[in-house]
Amino acid sequence: MAPVESIQWQPRGFPWNLLNTFAMSQLTSSSDPRAATAAASWRPRMGNDENRASGPSGPTTSVITKVKPKTKRPNLYRVLILNDDYTPMEFVVHVLEKFFQKDVEAATKIMLHVHHHGIGECGVFTYEIAETKVTQVMDFARKHQHPLQCVMEKK
């Protein structure tokens, strides 16, 4: 079997090994003994080596603190039904059951509050959900030819 030669990859372009050889020869040929010592003890350093303890003391430890992100609660919006003289009470109860998941008793109570006070709260939701509920109620009322009005306001 033939001996295997080691092949070392050489990058094309600038001869970096010549630059390193030149730099080391400049340091060692200097008459300053500190330069020769610096050349002999030269080693690559990482970014924060100046602050690290070197020597037989072992590896240094770092403290990593976990930062908890502060999340803000979303703004809440009240969905309100407005009273009118034309929408039947049964239709309002049906809307409250269908879109706000109220039972018959709770829906009737809200409907009577709307009837007597002119306005009633159907629920409290985040902006997107409140907007969707208002749109659903208004479309459903329009589809059934009732002038029922539903609005949302910031709580």
CSV table of C-alpha atoms in Angstrom, one decimal, residues 10-90:
chain,number,residue,atom,x,y,z
A,10,GLN,CA,-4.6,26.6,0.9
A,11,PRO,CA,-7.0,29.5,0.3
A,12,ARG,CA,-6.6,31.4,-3.0
A,13,GLY,CA,-6.0,35.1,-3.1
A,14,PHE,CA,-4.0,36.9,-0.4
A,15,PRO,CA,-1.2,34.9,1.2
A,16,TRP,CA,-2.2,35.2,4.8
A,17,ASN,CA,0.5,32.9,6.0
A,18,LEU,CA,3.2,35.3,4.6
A,19,LEU,CA,1.6,38.2,6.5
A,20,ASN,CA,1.6,36.2,9.8
A,21,THR,CA,5.2,35.2,9.2
A,22,PHE,CA,6.2,38.7,8.5
A,23,ALA,CA,4.5,40.1,11.6
A,24,MET,CA,6.1,37.5,13.8
A,25,SER,CA,9.5,38.2,12.4
A,26,GLN,CA,9.1,41.9,13.0
A,27,LEU,CA,8.2,41.2,16.6
A,28,THR,CA,11.1,38.8,17.2
A,29,SER,CA,13.8,40.7,15.4
A,30,SER,CA,13.2,43.8,17.4
A,31,SER,CA,15.8,44.8,19.9
A,32,ASP,CA,13.2,45.3,22.6
A,33,PRO,CA,13.0,42.2,24.8
A,34,ARG,CA,9.4,42.9,25.6
A,35,ALA,CA,8.5,42.5,21.9
A,36,ALA,CA,10.1,39.0,21.8
A,37,THR,CA,8.2,38.0,25.0
A,38,ALA,CA,5.0,39.3,23.5
A,39,ALA,CA,5.6,37.4,20.2
A,40,ALA,CA,6.3,34.2,22.1
A,41,SER,CA,3.2,34.5,24.4
A,42,TRP,CA,0.9,35.7,21.6
A,43,ARG,CA,-2.4,33.9,21.5
A,44,PRO,CA,-5.8,34.8,20.0
A,45,ARG,CA,-8.1,36.5,22.4
A,46,MET,CA,-11.9,36.7,22.6
A,47,GLY,CA,-13.7,40.0,22.9
A,48,ASN,CA,-13.6,40.4,26.7
A,49,ASP,CA,-10.3,38.7,27.7
A,50,GLU,CA,-9.0,41.7,29.4
A,51,ASN,CA,-11.5,41.4,32.3
A,52,ARG,CA,-11.1,37.6,32.7
A,53,ALA,CA,-9.0,36.1,35.3
A,54,SER,CA,-6.3,33.9,33.7
A,55,GLY,CA,-4.2,31.3,35.3
A,56,PRO,CA,-4.6,28.2,37.4
A,57,SER,CA,-7.7,29.6,39.1
A,58,GLY,CA,-9.9,27.8,36.6
A,59,PRO,CA,-12.8,28.9,34.5
A,60,THR,CA,-14.7,32.0,35.4
A,61,THR,CA,-18.4,32.1,35.9
A,62,SER,CA,-21.0,34.5,34.5
A,63,VAL,CA,-24.4,35.4,35.8
A,64,ILE,CA,-27.1,35.4,33.2
A,65,THR,CA,-30.3,37.2,34.3
A,66,LYS,CA,-33.6,36.3,32.9
A,67,VAL,CA,-35.7,39.3,32.0
A,68,LYS,CA,-39.4,38.8,32.1
A,69,PRO,CA,-41.2,40.7,29.4
A,70,LYS,CA,-43.9,42.9,30.9
A,71,THR,CA,-47.1,42.3,29.0
A,72,LYS,CA,-49.9,44.8,29.2
A,73,ARG,CA,-53.5,43.6,29.5
A,74,PRO,CA,-55.6,44.4,26.5
A,75,ASN,CA,-58.2,47.1,26.6
A,76,LEU,CA,-61.7,45.8,27.2
A,77,TYR,CA,-64.8,47.0,25.4
A,78,ARG,CA,-68.5,46.8,26.4
A,79,VAL,CA,-70.9,45.6,23.8
A,80,LEU,CA,-74.2,47.5,24.2
A,81,ILE,CA,-77.7,47.0,22.6
A,82,LEU,CA,-79.8,50.2,22.1
A,83,ASN,CA,-83.5,50.3,22.5
A,84,ASP,CA,-85.8,51.1,19.6
A,85,ASP,CA,-89.6,51.0,19.2
A,86,TYR,CA,-89.7,48.5,16.3
A,87,THR,CA,-87.6,45.5,17.1
A,88,PRO,CA,-89.6,42.8,18.9
A,89,MET,CA,-88.5,41.7,22.4
A,90,GLU,CA,-88.3,38.1,21.3
